[in-house]
Tab-separated table of C-alpha atoms and ligand atoms in Angstrom:
chain	number	residue	atom	x	y	z
J	237	MET	CA	183.097	-6.828	65.026
J	238	GLU	CA	180.286	-6.231	62.850
J	239	GLN	CA	180.546	-2.845	60.953
J	240	THR	CA	177.515	-0.012	61.157
J	241	PRO	CA	175.869	0.051	57.714
J	242	VAL	CA	176.711	4.057	56.239
J	243	LYS	CA	172.966	5.510	55.467
J	244	LYS	CA	172.987	6.483	52.042
J	245	GLN	CA	172.211	9.902	51.094
J	246	ARG	CA	168.821	10.493	49.147
J	247	ILE	CA	168.589	11.345	46.085
J	248	LEU	CA	165.418	12.318	44.056
J	249	SER	CA	165.200	13.780	40.205
J	250	GLY	CA	162.446	13.823	37.782
J	251	ILE	CA	161.702	14.040	34.152
J	252	GLN	CA	158.364	15.228	32.293
J	253	PRO	CA	156.524	12.896	29.654
J	254	THR	CA	156.446	16.444	27.167
J	255	GLY	CA	157.608	14.256	24.567
J	256	THR	CA	160.628	12.131	24.271
J	257	PRO	CA	163.708	12.624	25.916
J	258	THR	CA	165.694	14.628	23.395
J	259	LEU	CA	169.983	13.737	23.461
J	260	GLY	CA	169.729	16.876	26.304
J	261	ASN	CA	167.923	14.785	28.957
J	262	TYR	CA	170.118	11.736	28.510
J	263	ILE	CA	173.127	13.475	28.341
J	264	GLY	CA	172.293	16.559	30.967
J	265	ALA	CA	170.344	14.310	33.112
J	266	MET	CA	169.502	10.495	32.997
J	267	ARG	CA	172.369	8.897	31.994
J	268	ASN	CA	173.239	10.244	35.108
J	269	TRP	CA	171.006	8.631	37.509
J	270	LYS	CA	172.608	5.492	36.304
J	271	LEU	CA	176.370	6.363	37.396
J	272	LEU	CA	174.392	6.869	41.064
J	273	GLU	CA	172.268	3.276	41.099
J	274	ASP	CA	174.934	1.907	43.450
J	275	GLU	CA	176.600	4.542	46.139
J	276	TYR	CA	172.492	6.529	46.588
J	277	ASP	CA	169.221	5.846	47.408
J	278	CYS	CA	167.647	6.769	44.279
J	279	LEU	CA	164.217	7.831	43.769
J	280	TYR	CA	163.182	9.144	39.957
J	281	MET	CA	159.883	10.028	39.199
J	282	ILE	CA	157.914	10.626	36.267
J	283	ALA	CA	157.120	14.415	36.596
J	284	ASP	CA	153.595	13.843	34.794
J	285	LEU	CA	151.614	16.971	37.185
J	286	HIS	CA	154.085	19.343	35.686
J	287	THR	CA	153.322	18.639	32.442
J	288	ILE	CA	149.496	20.024	32.500
J	289	THR	CA	151.020	23.739	32.914
J	290	VAL	CA	150.766	23.924	29.542
J	291	ARG	CA	147.968	21.697	27.483
J	292	GLN	CA	148.722	18.375	27.016
J	293	GLU	CA	146.246	15.684	24.278
J	294	PRO	CA	145.199	12.934	27.138
J	295	ALA	CA	146.337	10.431	25.158
J	296	LYS	CA	149.292	11.498	24.178
J	297	LEU	CA	150.050	12.326	27.763
J	298	ARG	CA	149.510	8.593	28.315
J	299	ALA	CA	151.284	7.236	26.059
J	300	GLN	CA	154.264	9.367	26.708
J	301	SER	CA	154.198	8.326	30.370
J	302	MET	CA	154.558	4.634	29.507
J	303	GLN	CA	157.262	5.628	26.833
J	304	LEU	CA	159.292	7.463	29.405
J	305	LEU	CA	159.241	4.626	32.050
J	306	ALA	CA	160.195	2.152	29.671
J	307	LEU	CA	162.977	4.776	28.621
J	308	LEU	CA	164.686	4.641	32.411
J	309	LEU	CA	164.542	0.936	32.117
J	310	ALA	CA	165.638	1.141	28.562
J	311	ILE	CA	168.872	3.319	29.909
J	312	GLY	CA	169.819	0.538	32.552
J	313	LEU	CA	167.984	2.033	35.522
J	314	ASP	CA	167.386	-1.413	38.011
J	315	PRO	CA	164.049	-0.746	39.729
J	316	GLU	CA	165.067	-3.006	42.121
J	317	LYS	CA	168.091	-0.200	42.990
J	318	ASN	CA	165.810	2.706	42.181
J	319	VAL	CA	162.104	4.104	42.798
J	320	LEU	CA	160.627	4.301	40.151
J	321	PHE	CA	157.698	5.956	39.961
J	322	PHE	CA	154.752	8.446	38.532
J	323	GLN	CA	154.190	11.897	40.417
J	324	SER	CA	150.469	11.432	39.909
J	325	HIS	CA	150.104	8.185	41.765
J	326	VAL	CA	151.794	9.895	44.928
J	327	PRO	CA	148.786	12.561	46.797
J	328	GLN	CA	151.761	13.529	48.569
J	329	HIS	CA	153.020	16.014	46.034
J	330	ALA	CA	149.558	17.948	45.291
J	331	GLN	CA	148.748	18.043	49.009
J	332	MET	CA	152.401	18.990	50.613
J	333	SER	CA	152.779	21.458	47.325
J	334	TRP	CA	149.108	23.436	48.617
J	335	VAL	CA	151.072	23.952	51.886
J	336	LEU	CA	154.564	25.448	50.652
J	337	ASN	CA	152.496	27.696	48.149
J	338	CYS	CA	151.986	29.465	50.977
J	339	PHE	CA	155.212	29.470	51.952
J	340	THR	CA	155.828	30.914	48.952
J	341	TYR	CA	155.948	34.921	47.531
J	342	MET	CA	154.625	35.816	44.489
J	343	GLY	CA	157.499	38.377	43.378
J	344	GLU	CA	160.051	34.913	44.044
J	345	MET	CA	158.312	33.213	41.594
J	346	SER	CA	157.865	36.122	38.754
J	347	ARG	CA	161.258	36.557	39.245
J	348	MET	CA	162.210	32.784	38.179
J	349	THR	CA	163.466	32.911	33.752
J	350	GLN	CA	161.640	29.163	33.052
J	351	PHE	CA	157.753	30.646	34.217
J	352	LYS	CA	159.182	34.586	32.040
J	353	ASP	CA	160.369	32.035	28.783
J	354	LYS	CA	156.862	29.597	29.253
J	355	SER	CA	154.539	32.218	29.141
J	356	ALA	CA	156.187	33.958	26.200
J	357	LYS	CA	155.616	30.607	24.738
J	358	HIS	CA	152.248	30.192	25.784
J	359	ALA	CA	150.945	33.657	26.154
J	360	ASP	CA	147.257	32.324	25.741
J	361	ASN	CA	147.368	30.031	29.204
J	362	ILE	CA	149.818	31.771	31.564
J	363	ASN	CA	148.280	29.775	33.769
J	364	CYS	CA	148.506	29.602	38.207
J	365	GLY	CA	149.956	26.231	37.708
J	366	LEU	CA	152.828	27.387	35.667
J	367	PHE	CA	153.781	30.470	37.996
J	368	THR	CA	153.718	27.544	41.029
J	369	TYR	CA	155.458	24.767	39.110
J	370	PRO	CA	158.650	25.651	41.265
J	371	VAL	CA	157.100	24.570	44.231
J	372	LEU	CA	155.649	22.053	43.161
J	373	MET	CA	159.026	20.823	42.496
J	374	ALA	CA	160.513	21.962	45.681
J	375	SER	CA	157.330	19.412	47.383
J	376	ASP	CA	159.147	16.606	44.902
J	377	ILE	CA	162.434	17.000	46.311
J	378	LEU	CA	161.184	17.716	50.090
J	379	LEU	CA	159.272	15.191	50.481
J	380	TYR	CA	162.017	12.819	50.158
J	381	GLN	CA	164.315	14.404	53.015
J	382	ALA	CA	166.843	14.181	49.366
J	383	ASN	CA	170.180	15.457	49.744
J	384	LEU	CA	170.823	15.328	45.468
J	385	VAL	CA	169.053	16.860	43.099
J	386	PRO	CA	170.762	15.263	39.848
J	387	VAL	CA	169.280	17.601	36.773
J	388	GLY	CA	170.728	19.983	34.046
J	389	GLN	CA	171.875	23.589	34.717
J	390	ASP	CA	168.461	25.206	33.562
J	391	GLN	CA	166.955	23.550	37.106
J	392	THR	CA	169.485	25.517	39.267
J	393	GLN	CA	167.164	28.478	39.913
J	394	HIS	CA	164.344	26.135	40.654
J	395	LEU	CA	166.865	24.373	42.954
J	396	GLU	CA	167.527	27.653	44.675
J	397	ILE	CA	163.918	28.343	45.413
J	398	CYS	CA	163.442	25.025	47.171
J	399	ARG	CA	166.427	25.572	49.349
J	400	ASP	CA	164.855	29.013	49.960
J	401	ILE	CA	161.313	27.479	50.783
J	402	ALA	CA	162.694	24.711	52.630
J	403	ALA	CA	165.152	27.117	54.749
J	404	ARG	CA	162.310	29.251	55.507
J	405	VAL	CA	159.616	27.002	56.898
J	406	ASN	CA	162.890	24.875	58.844
J	407	GLY	CA	163.379	28.754	60.661
J	408	LEU	CA	159.887	29.102	61.503
J	409	TYR	CA	158.537	25.354	63.034
J	410	GLY	CA	162.175	23.951	63.562
J	411	ASN	CA	163.631	21.031	61.978
J	412	VAL	CA	161.035	19.566	59.213
J	413	PHE	CA	162.956	19.765	55.741
J	414	THR	CA	166.168	18.479	54.793
J	415	ILE	CA	167.727	21.019	52.613
J	416	PRO	CA	168.624	19.728	49.200
J	417	GLU	CA	171.705	20.408	46.773
J	418	GLY	CA	172.073	20.618	43.125
J	419	TYR	CA	174.318	17.742	41.195
J	420	TYR	CA	175.487	19.005	38.128
J	421	SER	CA	177.466	16.306	35.572
J	422	LYS	CA	180.867	17.987	34.702
J	423	VAL	CA	180.115	17.706	30.870
J	424	GLY	CA	177.280	18.737	28.820
J	425	THR	CA	175.112	20.485	31.273
J	426	ARG	CA	173.699	22.283	29.114
J	427	VAL	CA	173.074	20.492	24.981
J	428	ARG	CA	172.108	23.454	22.865
J	429	SER	CA	169.101	23.647	20.015
J	430	LEU	CA	170.796	22.302	16.618
J	431	GLN	CA	168.577	25.105	15.310
J	432	ASP	CA	169.330	28.186	17.112
J	433	PRO	CA	172.289	27.299	19.668
J	434	LYS	CA	171.734	30.612	21.910
J	435	ARG	CA	168.848	28.333	23.559
J	436	LYS	CA	168.746	25.312	25.202
J	437	MET	CA	167.403	22.173	23.362
J	438	SER	CA	164.443	21.090	24.475
J	439	LYS	CA	161.997	18.264	23.557
J	440	SER	CA	158.825	20.755	23.265
J	441	ASP	CA	160.322	23.005	20.284
J	442	PRO	CA	159.980	22.268	16.381
J	443	GLU	CA	161.577	18.962	15.161
J	444	ASP	CA	164.501	19.963	13.395
J	445	CYS	CA	166.427	21.144	16.697
J	446	PHE	CA	166.482	18.394	18.804
J	447	ILE	CA	167.761	15.021	18.708
J	448	SER	CA	165.138	12.275	20.212
J	449	ILE	CA	166.445	9.381	21.963
J	450	LEU	CA	164.624	7.450	19.787
J	451	ASP	CA	165.138	8.659	16.214
J	452	THR	CA	166.000	6.674	13.411
J	453	PRO	CA	169.545	6.939	12.711
J	454	ASP	CA	168.363	8.651	9.348
J	455	ALA	CA	166.884	10.991	11.130
J	456	ILE	CA	169.873	11.504	13.530
J	457	ARG	CA	172.391	12.000	10.221
J	458	ARG	CA	169.140	14.618	8.546
J	459	LYS	CA	169.317	16.692	11.873
J	460	TYR	CA	172.739	17.043	12.503
J	461	ARG	CA	173.620	17.978	8.450
J	462	ARG	CA	171.125	20.827	8.926
J	463	ALA	CA	172.083	22.004	12.475
J	464	VAL	CA	173.249	25.674	11.945
J	465	THR	CA	177.057	26.247	12.042
J	466	ASP	CA	178.760	29.535	10.980
J	467	SER	CA	180.152	31.164	8.173
J	468	GLU	CA	183.504	30.228	8.965
J	469	ALA	CA	185.702	27.224	8.460
J	470	GLU	CA	187.619	26.358	11.306
J	471	ILE	CA	186.602	24.171	13.947
J	472	ARG	CA	187.231	25.916	17.057
J	473	TYR	CA	185.910	25.692	20.572
J	474	ASP	CA	184.657	28.924	21.296
J	475	PRO	CA	180.748	29.230	22.858
J	476	GLU	CA	180.515	33.171	22.323
J	477	ASN	CA	181.304	33.682	18.553
J	478	LYS	CA	180.905	29.783	17.132
J	479	PRO	CA	177.994	28.632	19.339
J	480	GLY	CA	176.397	25.553	16.789
J	481	VAL	CA	179.996	24.632	16.905
J	482	SER	CA	180.898	24.612	20.188
J	483	ASN	CA	177.652	22.715	20.988
J	484	LEU	CA	178.211	19.479	18.289
J	485	LEU	CA	181.969	19.544	20.059
J	486	SER	CA	180.342	19.335	23.500
J	487	ILE	CA	177.886	16.883	22.102
J	488	LEU	CA	180.752	14.454	20.797
J	489	SER	CA	182.885	14.917	23.923
J	490	ALA	CA	179.979	13.933	26.708
J	491	LEU	CA	179.093	10.560	24.201
J	492	THR	CA	182.894	9.948	23.486
J	493	ALA	CA	184.589	11.113	27.080
J	494	GLU	CA	187.209	12.483	25.392
J	495	PRO	CA	188.555	15.667	26.274
J	496	ILE	CA	187.315	19.047	23.719
J	497	ASP	CA	190.587	19.973	22.751
J	498	ALA	CA	191.803	16.536	22.215
J	499	LEU	CA	188.845	16.569	19.908
J	500	THR	CA	189.375	20.071	18.698
J	501	ALA	CA	193.144	18.622	17.589
J	502	SER	CA	192.066	15.250	16.187
J	503	MET	CA	189.896	17.360	13.638
J	504	ALA	CA	192.418	19.854	12.437
J	505	GLY	CA	191.823	20.961	9.030
J	506	LYS	CA	188.632	19.264	8.758
J	507	GLY	CA	185.368	20.499	7.751
J	508	TYR	CA	181.669	21.369	9.620
J	509	GLY	CA	180.215	18.209	7.008
J	510	ASP	CA	183.158	16.144	9.106
J	511	LEU	CA	182.335	17.568	12.367
J	512	LYS	CA	178.715	16.751	11.948
J	513	SER	CA	179.053	13.028	10.576
J	514	THR	CA	181.562	12.100	13.293
J	515	VAL	CA	178.676	13.076	15.603
J	516	ALA	CA	176.168	11.792	14.072
J	517	GLU	CA	178.046	8.463	14.382
J	518	ALA	CA	178.599	8.723	17.714
J	519	THR	CA	174.792	9.788	18.808
J	520	VAL	CA	173.705	6.610	16.340
J	521	GLU	CA	175.837	3.808	18.203
J	522	THR	CA	175.152	5.349	21.531
J	523	LEU	CA	171.320	5.655	21.138
J	524	ALA	CA	171.155	1.751	19.365
J	525	PRO	CA	170.968	-0.132	22.926
J	526	ILE	CA	169.344	1.589	24.746
J	527	GLN	CA	166.311	1.518	21.381
J	528	ALA	CA	166.269	-2.254	21.161
J	529	ARG	CA	166.061	-2.329	24.680
J	530	PHE	CA	163.341	0.348	24.866
J	531	ALA	CA	161.311	-1.579	21.998
J	532	GLN	CA	161.310	-4.533	24.807
J	533	TYR	CA	160.326	-3.354	27.151
J	534	MET	CA	157.471	-1.896	25.677
J	535	ASN	CA	156.019	-4.700	24.428
J	536	ASP	CA	156.194	-5.792	28.216
J	537	LYS	CA	153.003	-4.157	29.456
J	538	ALA	CA	152.565	-6.291	32.697
J	539	TYR	CA	155.771	-5.432	33.799
J	540	LEU	CA	155.951	-1.443	33.243
J	541	GLU	CA	152.939	-1.662	35.559
J	542	SER	CA	154.730	-3.533	38.067
J	543	VAL	CA	157.443	-1.705	37.921
J	544	TYR	CA	155.393	1.983	38.672
J	545	ARG	CA	152.707	-0.039	40.765
J	546	ARG	CA	155.604	-0.895	43.342
J	547	GLY	CA	157.497	2.667	43.040
J	548	ALA	CA	154.067	4.391	43.784
J	549	GLU	CA	153.865	2.391	47.271
J	550	GLN	CA	157.271	2.840	47.976
J	551	ALA	CA	157.865	6.475	47.327
J	552	GLY	CA	154.272	6.966	49.124
J	553	ARG	CA	155.324	5.251	52.419
J	554	LEU	CA	158.447	8.034	52.152
J	555	ALA	CA	156.219	10.452	50.922
J	556	GLU	CA	153.534	10.553	53.471
J	557	ARG	CA	156.011	10.141	56.858
J	558	THR	CA	157.020	13.655	55.777
J	559	LEU	CA	153.633	15.476	55.218
J	560	GLN	CA	152.569	14.036	58.344
J	561	LYS	CA	155.687	15.633	60.313
J	562	CYS	CA	155.666	19.342	58.420
J	563	MET	CA	151.286	19.069	58.727
J	564	LYS	CA	151.593	18.022	62.275
J	565	LYS	CA	154.049	21.502	63.338
J	566	ILE	CA	152.375	23.185	61.236
J	567	GLY	CA	149.543	22.922	63.665
J	568	PHE	CA	147.077	20.852	61.920
J	569	VAL	CA	145.791	18.133	64.028
J	570	ALA	CA	146.543	14.394	63.617
J	571	ARG	CA	143.876	12.746	61.950
K	634	ATP	P1	160.096	21.365	28.507
K	634	ATP	O1	161.176	21.419	26.991
K	634	ATP	O2	158.685	20.442	27.838
K	634	ATP	O3	160.419	21.712	29.403
K	634	ATP	P2	163.272	20.148	28.730
K	634	ATP	O4	163.162	19.366	27.251
K	634	ATP	O5	163.233	20.804	29.869
K	634	ATP	O6	161.167	19.739	28.806
K	634	ATP	P3	162.075	18.312	31.325
K	634	ATP	O7	161.607	17.055	31.816
K	634	ATP	O8	162.000	19.468	32.006
K	634	ATP	O9	163.068	18.656	29.960
K	634	ATP	O10	163.499	18.058	31.876
K	634	ATP	C1	164.424	16.715	32.729
K	634	ATP	C2	165.724	17.366	33.007
K	634	ATP	O11	166.570	17.315	31.033
K	634	ATP	C3	166.397	18.024	33.467
K	634	ATP	O12	166.897	17.811	35.002
K	634	ATP	C4	167.074	19.104	32.720
K	634	ATP	O13	167.672	20.053	33.596
K	634	ATP	C5	167.429	18.431	31.789
K	634	ATP	N1	167.626	18.935	30.545
K	634	ATP	C6	166.863	19.230	30.099
K	634	ATP	N2	167.256	19.959	28.681
K	634	ATP	C7	168.183	20.257	28.754
K	634	ATP	C8	169.153	20.165	27.974
K	634	ATP	N3	169.549	20.809	26.737
K	634	ATP	N4	170.856	20.069	28.581
K	634	ATP	C9	171.416	19.359	29.483
K	634	ATP	N5	170.124	19.136	30.173
K	634	ATP	C10	168.445	19.302	30.301
K	635	LTN	N1	161.499	20.418	37.097
K	635	LTN	C1	162.177	20.215	36.240
K	635	LTN	C2	161.539	18.498	36.412
K	635	LTN	C3	161.246	17.988	37.712
K	635	LTN	C4	162.252	17.472	38.594
K	635	LTN	C5	161.295	17.590	39.897
K	635	LTN	C6	163.408	18.320	38.898
K	635	LTN	C7	159.918	18.464	38.051
K	635	LTN	N2	160.492	17.363	39.702
K	635	LTN	C8	162.078	17.609	41.059
K	635	LTN	C9	164.379	17.375	40.028
K	635	LTN	C10	163.559	17.623	41.239
K	635	LTN	C11	162.446	19.979	34.933
K	635	LTN	O1	163.180	19.303	34.598
K	635	LTN	N3	162.553	20.209	34.096
């Protein structure tokens, strides 16, 4: 007897082309995407609309967006199995965002820690887009009726608000949206800044704070050498009192898949210099093949174009379906 194929669960995630992705983006988000491509129906989006909540240089934004697409391919995402697309190529994101803005409260948005952080960082440009950023993100997710959203831990608050908005609309109009769940990897969901390990590693911070996926081996070694540790000399995992050393241990554990306990045991009696060079070499080894594939994709613009065009078509079809459904339920006249 023929078996009915089980409908795969849908996954959507996004990453902003605000710079070259860091090791934090890679460990916390991107590399997990690759692991999901067989089991789920996956869409991965380059969140370019989100980037202009902060001023961007046009030429740089364009270059970084293409780079990011090449990097998604370089980490191994297969465009036959995953829908890879630019958010700005699917106008339904902006349309849905307007609708959902009207179902979101000022109070909810002003509680978002990312808004508070970013408005402190860009005090001269606290624009309305920065404020409603989570609504655009909710639109991204809900348009595709995603079941799961693989992100780093820094996005939990945004995901909660997305669920609240979806439940609110469903409550008013019936079954419009699937309520999504966050999907977090167990290790390394919050890689920290090398210079200020109390904060997350972020690609829009100064160079020395992060390892970029495209850093040369020399740059990687240098950045780790200068990473902030503490005045003791013991390699011990204690995020509260030893955030710098603990961060290096978490990175090493994420890259080598060795538990932290085993790492600290094997490094007993060694100094911070040893720890730093071990992490540096593990990083170089992880990134070298990705960088080689990246260079190949960057040399094939026609292929990159074919990938994003097809992605936009596939994503657009799915997004339009949900947008129409939602607009109809709300009471707009069908075109
Ligand atoms: P920006 O610095 O421009 O705000 P970002 O570095 O925070 O950007 P995003 O593009 O906003 O990166 O995030 C892409 C993905 O990477 C998200 O899933 C996010 O949770 C994850 N991520 C970002 N930084 C880290 C980090 N330090 N550790 C683990 N995951 C991270
Ligand atoms: N805000 C996210 C990037 C992002 C995203 C999304 C992630 C935009 N839209 C939809 C998951 C689903 C961030 O990581 N800073």
